[in-house]
Short mmCIF file of C-alpha atoms and ligand atoms in Angstrom, two decimals:
data_model
loop_
_atom_site.label_atom_id
_atom_site.label_comp_id
_atom_site.label_asym_id
_atom_site.label_seq_id
_atom_site.Cartn_x
_atom_site.Cartn_y
_atom_site.Cartn_z
CA MET A 26 103.64 25.53 -14.14
CA GLY A 27 105.88 25.75 -11.24
CA HIS A 28 109.49 24.46 -10.74
CA THR A 29 110.36 21.54 -12.93
CA VAL A 30 113.17 18.87 -12.39
CA ILE A 31 114.51 17.18 -15.54
CA LEU A 32 116.26 13.91 -14.99
CA GLY A 33 118.60 12.72 -17.71
CA ALA A 34 119.21 16.29 -18.56
CA ASN A 35 122.14 15.85 -20.87
CA GLY A 36 120.48 13.14 -22.91
CA GLN A 37 119.17 13.50 -26.40
CA LEU A 38 115.66 14.40 -25.28
CA GLY A 39 116.61 15.74 -21.87
CA SER A 40 118.80 18.50 -23.35
CA ASP A 41 115.88 19.53 -25.84
CA LEU A 42 113.61 19.75 -22.87
CA CYS A 43 115.98 21.85 -21.11
CA ARG A 44 116.37 24.10 -24.09
CA GLU A 45 112.44 24.40 -24.32
CA TRP A 46 112.20 25.32 -20.66
CA ALA A 47 115.02 27.83 -20.86
CA SER A 48 113.58 29.47 -23.90
CA ALA A 49 110.13 29.84 -22.14
CA ASP A 50 112.01 31.19 -19.08
CA SER A 51 110.49 28.52 -16.80
CA ALA A 52 112.14 27.60 -13.70
CA TYR A 53 113.90 24.23 -13.96
CA THR A 54 116.60 22.20 -12.44
CA PRO A 55 118.58 19.97 -14.90
CA LEU A 56 119.94 16.75 -13.32
CA ARG A 57 122.42 14.70 -15.23
CA HIS A 58 123.42 11.05 -14.47
CA ALA A 59 126.56 12.56 -12.93
CA ASP A 60 124.37 14.60 -10.52
CA ILE A 61 122.00 11.75 -9.49
CA ASP A 62 121.47 8.04 -10.12
CA VAL A 63 117.76 7.45 -10.56
CA CYS A 64 118.33 3.98 -9.05
CA ASP A 65 119.45 5.52 -5.70
CA GLU A 66 115.98 5.78 -4.03
CA GLU A 67 117.15 7.78 -1.10
CA ALA A 68 119.14 10.22 -3.16
CA VAL A 69 116.31 10.89 -5.36
CA ARG A 70 113.95 11.33 -2.56
CA ARG A 71 116.42 13.83 -0.79
CA VAL A 72 116.70 15.88 -3.88
CA LEU A 73 112.87 16.08 -4.44
CA VAL A 74 112.25 17.10 -0.76
CA SER A 75 115.07 19.77 -1.11
CA LEU A 76 113.99 21.21 -4.49
CA GLN A 77 110.25 20.82 -3.98
CA PRO A 78 109.38 20.82 -7.70
CA LYS A 79 105.81 20.84 -8.96
CA VAL A 80 106.85 18.50 -11.89
CA VAL A 81 109.56 15.87 -12.50
CA ILE A 82 110.25 14.81 -15.95
CA ASN A 83 112.15 11.45 -16.18
CA THR A 84 114.01 10.77 -19.36
CA ALA A 85 116.64 8.66 -17.73
CA ALA A 86 116.77 5.16 -19.35
CA PHE A 87 118.94 2.28 -20.32
CA HIS A 88 117.70 1.73 -23.92
CA LYS A 89 120.51 0.14 -25.93
CA VAL A 90 118.56 -2.95 -27.03
CA GLU A 91 121.43 -5.51 -27.30
CA ALA A 92 122.90 -4.29 -23.87
CA CYS A 93 119.49 -4.63 -22.25
CA GLU A 94 119.25 -8.26 -23.57
CA GLU A 95 122.68 -9.00 -22.05
CA ASP A 96 122.07 -7.05 -18.87
CA PRO A 97 118.39 -7.39 -17.97
CA GLU A 98 119.17 -6.67 -14.29
CA ARG A 99 120.43 -3.14 -15.28
CA ALA A 100 117.45 -2.68 -17.78
CA PHE A 101 114.91 -3.42 -15.07
CA ALA A 102 116.77 -1.39 -12.50
CA VAL A 103 116.75 1.81 -14.62
CA ASN A 104 113.65 1.31 -16.71
CA ALA A 105 111.35 -0.36 -14.17
CA PHE A 106 112.30 -0.31 -10.41
CA ALA A 107 113.77 3.31 -10.57
CA VAL A 108 110.40 4.39 -12.02
CA LEU A 109 108.51 2.61 -9.33
CA GLN A 110 110.52 4.42 -6.66
CA LEU A 111 110.32 7.64 -8.34
CA ALA A 112 106.59 7.33 -8.78
CA ARG A 113 106.11 6.44 -5.15
CA SER A 114 108.11 9.46 -4.05
CA CYS A 115 106.25 11.86 -6.51
CA HIS A 116 102.91 10.61 -5.26
CA ALA A 117 103.90 10.89 -1.59
CA LEU A 118 105.23 14.57 -2.23
CA GLY A 119 102.33 15.71 -4.46
CA ILE A 120 104.67 15.99 -7.55
CA ARG A 121 103.55 15.43 -11.13
CA LEU A 122 105.62 12.79 -12.75
CA VAL A 123 106.15 12.79 -16.48
CA HIS A 124 107.73 9.62 -17.84
CA PHE A 125 108.78 8.37 -21.39
CA SER A 126 108.20 4.99 -22.83
CA THR A 127 108.64 3.35 -26.23
CA ASP A 128 106.98 1.76 -29.29
CA TYR A 129 109.06 -1.28 -28.28
CA VAL A 130 106.50 -2.16 -25.69
CA PHE A 131 104.47 -3.48 -28.75
CA SER A 132 105.03 -6.79 -30.50
CA GLY A 133 104.96 -5.19 -33.94
CA ASP A 134 102.66 -7.55 -35.81
CA ALA A 135 99.98 -4.93 -36.16
CA ALA A 136 98.79 -3.75 -39.65
CA ARG A 137 98.03 -0.28 -38.50
CA PRO A 138 99.32 2.43 -36.02
CA TYR A 139 99.10 1.41 -32.33
CA ALA A 140 96.50 3.30 -30.27
CA GLU A 141 97.36 4.34 -26.74
CA SER A 142 95.00 1.68 -25.36
CA ALA A 143 96.63 -1.21 -27.27
CA ALA A 144 97.91 -4.03 -25.14
CA ALA A 145 101.64 -3.99 -24.62
CA ARG A 146 103.31 -7.21 -25.71
CA PRO A 147 107.06 -6.79 -25.89
CA VAL A 148 109.48 -8.95 -27.80
CA ASN A 149 112.79 -8.12 -26.06
CA ALA A 150 114.20 -7.29 -22.64
CA TYR A 151 114.28 -3.64 -23.24
CA GLY A 152 110.49 -3.59 -24.26
CA TRP A 153 109.69 -5.69 -21.09
CA SER A 154 111.62 -3.34 -18.87
CA LYS A 155 109.87 -0.37 -20.28
CA ALA A 156 106.36 -1.99 -20.18
CA THR A 157 107.06 -2.91 -16.48
CA GLY A 158 107.99 0.69 -15.81
CA GLU A 159 104.71 1.74 -17.43
CA TYR A 160 102.82 -0.61 -15.14
CA PHE A 161 104.65 0.54 -12.05
CA LEU A 162 104.11 4.25 -12.97
CA ARG A 163 100.31 3.76 -13.31
CA ARG A 164 99.96 1.78 -10.05
CA ALA A 165 102.23 4.07 -7.93
CA CYS A 166 101.42 7.53 -9.32
CA PRO A 167 97.93 7.83 -10.72
CA GLU A 168 98.55 11.58 -11.66
CA HIS A 169 101.30 10.73 -14.10
CA LEU A 170 101.77 11.77 -17.65
CA LEU A 171 103.32 8.83 -19.69
CA ILE A 172 104.52 9.75 -23.22
CA ARG A 173 105.39 6.89 -25.63
CA THR A 174 107.62 7.91 -28.48
CA SER A 175 109.72 6.24 -31.20
CA GLY A 176 112.96 6.49 -33.28
CA LEU A 177 114.40 9.61 -31.49
CA PHE A 178 116.95 11.90 -33.21
CA GLY A 179 118.03 15.07 -31.51
CA ILE A 180 121.05 17.32 -31.73
CA LYS A 181 122.59 15.90 -28.62
CA GLY A 182 122.48 12.33 -29.95
CA ALA A 183 121.43 9.42 -27.73
CA SER A 184 124.10 9.30 -25.30
CA GLY A 185 123.06 5.71 -24.34
CA LYS A 186 123.45 4.71 -27.83
CA GLY A 187 126.63 6.61 -28.90
CA GLY A 188 124.75 8.81 -31.46
CA ASN A 189 121.42 8.45 -33.23
CA PHE A 190 120.32 6.79 -36.49
CA VAL A 191 120.87 9.90 -38.47
CA GLU A 192 124.37 10.49 -37.22
CA THR A 193 125.28 6.87 -37.69
CA MET A 194 124.04 6.83 -41.20
CA LEU A 195 125.86 10.10 -42.18
CA ARG A 196 129.05 8.77 -40.70
CA LEU A 197 128.97 5.33 -42.33
CA GLY A 198 127.75 6.75 -45.61
CA GLN A 199 130.80 8.99 -45.80
CA GLU A 200 133.14 6.28 -44.69
CA ARG A 201 131.86 3.54 -46.88
CA GLY A 202 129.65 5.08 -49.66
CA THR A 203 127.31 2.10 -49.31
CA VAL A 204 125.12 1.03 -46.34
CA SER A 205 122.78 -1.90 -45.79
CA VAL A 206 119.61 -1.02 -43.98
CA VAL A 207 116.56 -3.10 -42.91
CA THR A 208 113.32 -2.69 -44.79
CA ASP A 209 111.24 -4.80 -42.43
CA GLN A 210 110.95 -2.57 -39.39
CA THR A 211 108.65 0.27 -39.70
CA LEU A 212 108.29 3.16 -37.25
CA SER A 213 107.70 6.84 -36.81
CA PRO A 214 111.12 8.68 -36.53
CA THR A 215 110.75 11.63 -34.19
CA TYR A 216 112.84 14.77 -33.79
CA THR A 217 113.37 15.42 -30.01
CA ARG A 218 112.93 19.17 -30.48
CA ASP A 219 109.32 18.69 -31.74
CA LEU A 220 108.64 16.23 -29.04
CA ALA A 221 109.99 18.63 -26.40
CA ILE A 222 107.60 21.42 -27.60
CA MET A 223 104.54 18.99 -27.43
CA VAL A 224 105.65 17.72 -24.01
CA ARG A 225 105.60 21.31 -22.69
CA ARG A 226 102.20 21.91 -24.05
CA LEU A 227 100.76 18.76 -22.47
CA ILE A 228 102.32 19.74 -19.09
CA ASP A 229 101.01 23.23 -19.36
CA ASP A 230 97.59 21.93 -19.94
CA GLY A 231 97.73 19.50 -16.93
CA ALA A 232 97.41 16.48 -19.23
CA THR A 233 97.52 12.94 -17.58
CA GLY A 234 97.46 9.40 -18.63
CA THR A 235 99.07 8.02 -21.76
CA PHE A 236 99.80 9.84 -24.95
CA HIS A 237 101.76 8.72 -28.06
CA VAL A 238 103.81 11.58 -29.40
CA THR A 239 105.83 11.13 -32.68
CA ASN A 240 106.34 12.95 -35.88
CA SER A 241 103.57 12.14 -38.49
CA GLY A 242 103.98 9.41 -40.88
CA ALA A 243 105.69 6.09 -40.92
CA SER A 244 109.02 4.82 -42.51
CA SER A 245 111.20 1.74 -42.55
CA TRP A 246 114.82 2.38 -41.41
CA TYR A 247 115.67 1.82 -45.15
CA GLU A 248 113.38 4.59 -46.33
CA PHE A 249 114.68 6.81 -43.37
CA ALA A 250 118.27 6.25 -44.50
CA GLN A 251 117.36 7.14 -48.08
CA ALA A 252 115.78 10.33 -46.98
CA ILE A 253 118.68 11.22 -44.71
CA PHE A 254 121.23 11.03 -47.74
CA GLU A 255 118.89 12.71 -50.07
CA ARG A 256 118.36 15.72 -47.84
CA ALA A 257 121.91 15.84 -46.84
CA GLY A 258 122.90 15.91 -50.50
CA LEU A 259 125.13 12.91 -50.23
CA SER A 260 125.50 10.26 -52.76
CA VAL A 261 125.37 7.00 -50.85
CA THR A 262 123.96 3.60 -52.05
CA VAL A 263 121.45 2.21 -49.62
CA LEU A 264 120.94 -1.56 -50.01
CA PRO A 265 117.77 -3.10 -48.71
CA ILE A 266 118.12 -5.96 -46.39
CA THR A 267 115.99 -7.96 -44.00
CA THR A 268 116.35 -8.15 -40.17
CA ASP A 269 117.56 -11.81 -40.54
CA GLN A 270 120.24 -10.74 -42.99
CA SER A 271 121.36 -7.92 -40.73
CA GLY A 272 122.54 -10.52 -38.30
CA ALA A 273 120.50 -8.82 -35.51
CA ARG A 274 120.83 -10.85 -32.24
CA VAL A 275 117.72 -9.47 -30.52
CA ALA A 276 114.06 -9.62 -31.84
CA ARG A 277 112.58 -6.16 -32.58
CA PRO A 278 108.99 -5.27 -33.52
CA GLY A 279 108.36 -5.26 -37.24
CA TYR A 280 105.69 -2.62 -37.26
CA SER A 281 105.76 -0.26 -34.29
CA VAL A 282 104.14 2.95 -35.68
CA LEU A 283 102.29 4.77 -32.90
CA GLY A 284 99.01 6.42 -33.66
CA SER A 285 98.76 9.73 -31.96
CA ASP A 286 94.97 9.29 -31.55
CA ARG A 287 94.70 11.08 -28.24
CA LEU A 288 96.68 14.12 -29.43
CA GLN A 289 94.22 14.50 -32.23
CA ARG A 290 91.13 13.77 -30.22
CA GLU A 291 92.00 16.33 -27.68
CA GLY A 292 92.73 19.15 -30.21
CA TYR A 293 96.48 19.12 -30.28
CA GLY A 294 96.58 17.97 -33.98
CA ARG A 295 99.59 16.14 -35.37
CA LEU A 296 103.29 16.82 -35.22
CA ARG A 297 104.86 17.69 -38.61
CA SER A 298 105.88 14.78 -40.86
CA TRP A 299 109.22 12.96 -39.97
CA ARG A 300 110.47 14.27 -43.47
CA GLU A 301 109.96 17.85 -42.48
CA ALA A 302 111.54 17.19 -39.07
CA LEU A 303 114.47 15.47 -40.55
CA THR A 304 115.12 18.58 -42.85
CA ALA A 305 114.83 20.77 -39.67
CA TYR A 306 117.29 18.63 -37.83
CA LEU A 307 119.84 18.73 -40.60
CA SER A 308 119.50 22.44 -40.79
CA GLU A 309 120.04 22.84 -37.00
CA ARG A 310 122.98 20.36 -37.12
CA ALA A 311 124.51 22.37 -40.03
CA MET A 312 124.00 25.63 -38.33
CA ARG A 313 125.55 24.48 -35.08
CA ALA A 314 128.56 23.11 -36.78
CA SER A 315 129.20 26.51 -38.59
CA VAL A 316 128.72 28.44 -35.32
CA GLU A 317 131.05 26.07 -33.39
CA GLY A 318 133.51 26.52 -36.40
CA GLN A 319 133.83 22.72 -37.05
CA SER A 320 134.48 21.30 -40.52
CA GLU A 321 130.95 20.20 -41.56
CA PRO A 322 130.77 17.42 -43.97
CA VAL A 323 127.14 17.94 -44.73
CA ALA A 324 127.45 21.51 -46.04
CA GLU A 325 123.91 22.02 -47.13
CA VAL A 326 120.44 20.60 -46.52
CA VAL A 327 118.74 19.85 -49.77
CA ALA A 328 115.05 21.09 -49.56
CA SER A 329 112.32 18.50 -49.88
N1 NAP B 410 116.29 7.03 -28.32
C1 NAP B 410 115.24 6.43 -28.95
O1 NAP B 410 115.21 6.05 -30.16
C2 NAP B 410 113.98 6.18 -28.14
C3 NAP B 410 112.88 5.69 -28.75
C4 NAP B 410 111.69 5.40 -27.99
C5 NAP B 410 111.72 5.92 -26.65
N2 NAP B 410 112.72 6.41 -26.09
C6 NAP B 410 112.68 6.79 -24.64
O2 NAP B 410 112.92 8.19 -24.60
C7 NAP B 410 113.63 8.57 -23.35
C8 NAP B 410 114.83 9.41 -23.67
O3 NAP B 410 115.73 8.81 -24.67
P1 NAP B 410 116.98 9.45 -25.12
O4 NAP B 410 117.11 9.10 -26.66
O5 NAP B 410 116.95 10.96 -24.84
O6 NAP B 410 118.17 8.79 -24.36
P2 NAP B 410 119.60 9.31 -23.96
O7 NAP B 410 120.11 10.27 -24.89
O8 NAP B 410 120.36 7.98 -23.67
O9 NAP B 410 119.28 9.94 -22.52
C9 NAP B 410 119.05 9.22 -21.32
C10 NAP B 410 119.82 9.90 -20.28
O10 NAP B 410 119.55 9.16 -19.05
C11 NAP B 410 120.81 9.10 -18.32
N3 NAP B 410 120.71 7.89 -17.41
C12 NAP B 410 120.97 6.55 -17.81
N4 NAP B 410 120.94 5.81 -16.82
C13 NAP B 410 120.67 6.69 -15.65
C14 NAP B 410 120.72 6.50 -14.29
N5 NAP B 410 120.75 5.37 -13.62
N6 NAP B 410 120.47 7.58 -13.50
C15 NAP B 410 120.30 8.83 -13.97
N7 NAP B 410 120.45 9.04 -15.33
C16 NAP B 410 120.67 7.94 -16.15
C17 NAP B 410 121.79 8.97 -19.42
O11 NAP B 410 123.11 9.50 -18.88
P3 NAP B 410 124.38 8.68 -19.27
O12 NAP B 410 124.38 8.59 -20.70
O13 NAP B 410 125.54 9.56 -18.75
O14 NAP B 410 124.34 7.36 -18.59
C18 NAP B 410 121.27 9.99 -20.39
O15 NAP B 410 121.73 11.27 -20.18
C19 NAP B 410 113.89 7.13 -22.73
O16 NAP B 410 112.92 6.89 -21.87
C20 NAP B 410 113.80 6.21 -23.86
O17 NAP B 410 113.49 4.93 -23.24
C21 NAP B 410 113.81 6.61 -26.81
#
């Protein structure tokens, strides 16, 4: 595969990609936000010229949905214009660029999973900034690999969101005993460890174009929360509410399940179900806590 640069290396997905590359003993350079700002075109170009990677994987993003709505300039700077500059540099230097996008590029009024070819029609600033990043990527770097994914949970937690949904639920559940969660947003929750393994396979095979990669199955946030408490062995009451009742200030797609049509068509099959992935995540989390000697509130993962 050759040398790989991983941008956003200490993020939720970035750290699992680094683990994957390290476990395969492949040469890679992890670059964190503290090492490089992807919006600094000159700095990015200098680093690429100096490291001469074969592949750049960009996980850097500004994806806190409410913050993107309040600060669209920053959302477009990180999620769109930085991608344009990166794509131009990679194309000029003969580097393959692998980039990530989101189910939030879709409007969410579909009745079945979105295919890779479905038209993007975002409903908020985050979605527009990511869709614009996709457009720039396709225009400026034809030899790209674009992976759309959804509802990420990984051991590092989304640094941009201050944890992930699983961690938020476990914390709120233990603090309050009751949580209210929306039933009218349906997605495919995805474990970053599983995603990282598939990303590696796609890169190894020289895949290009757009792929949807998520754990299999679909779930509302409400069902996801129920499964988290059930598998963690916690007795927490989950109250169903609508998005309107939640007081959300920003529109979100109602149904944003991504169909992994291309993965299946091209023989990669499907990732395991999100429920199995959730069990694996909770096991990994418990194991880490015991190795690190922390007091772990979720002592045992209840098998499905
Ligand atoms: N999280 C989800 O549920 C989800 C769902 C669908 C798609 N995605 C996409 O998946 C990708 C990875 O998401 P994630 O959950 O791994 O996010 P994450 O944990 O927040 O990681 C993103 C990383 O990017 C870094 N970053 C932010 N701005 C930067 C900049 N200007 N220059 C360099 N680095 C910068 C962040 O560093 P700091 O934190 O230090 O700023 C962080 O380490 C993103 O493209 C996201 O849009 C995520």
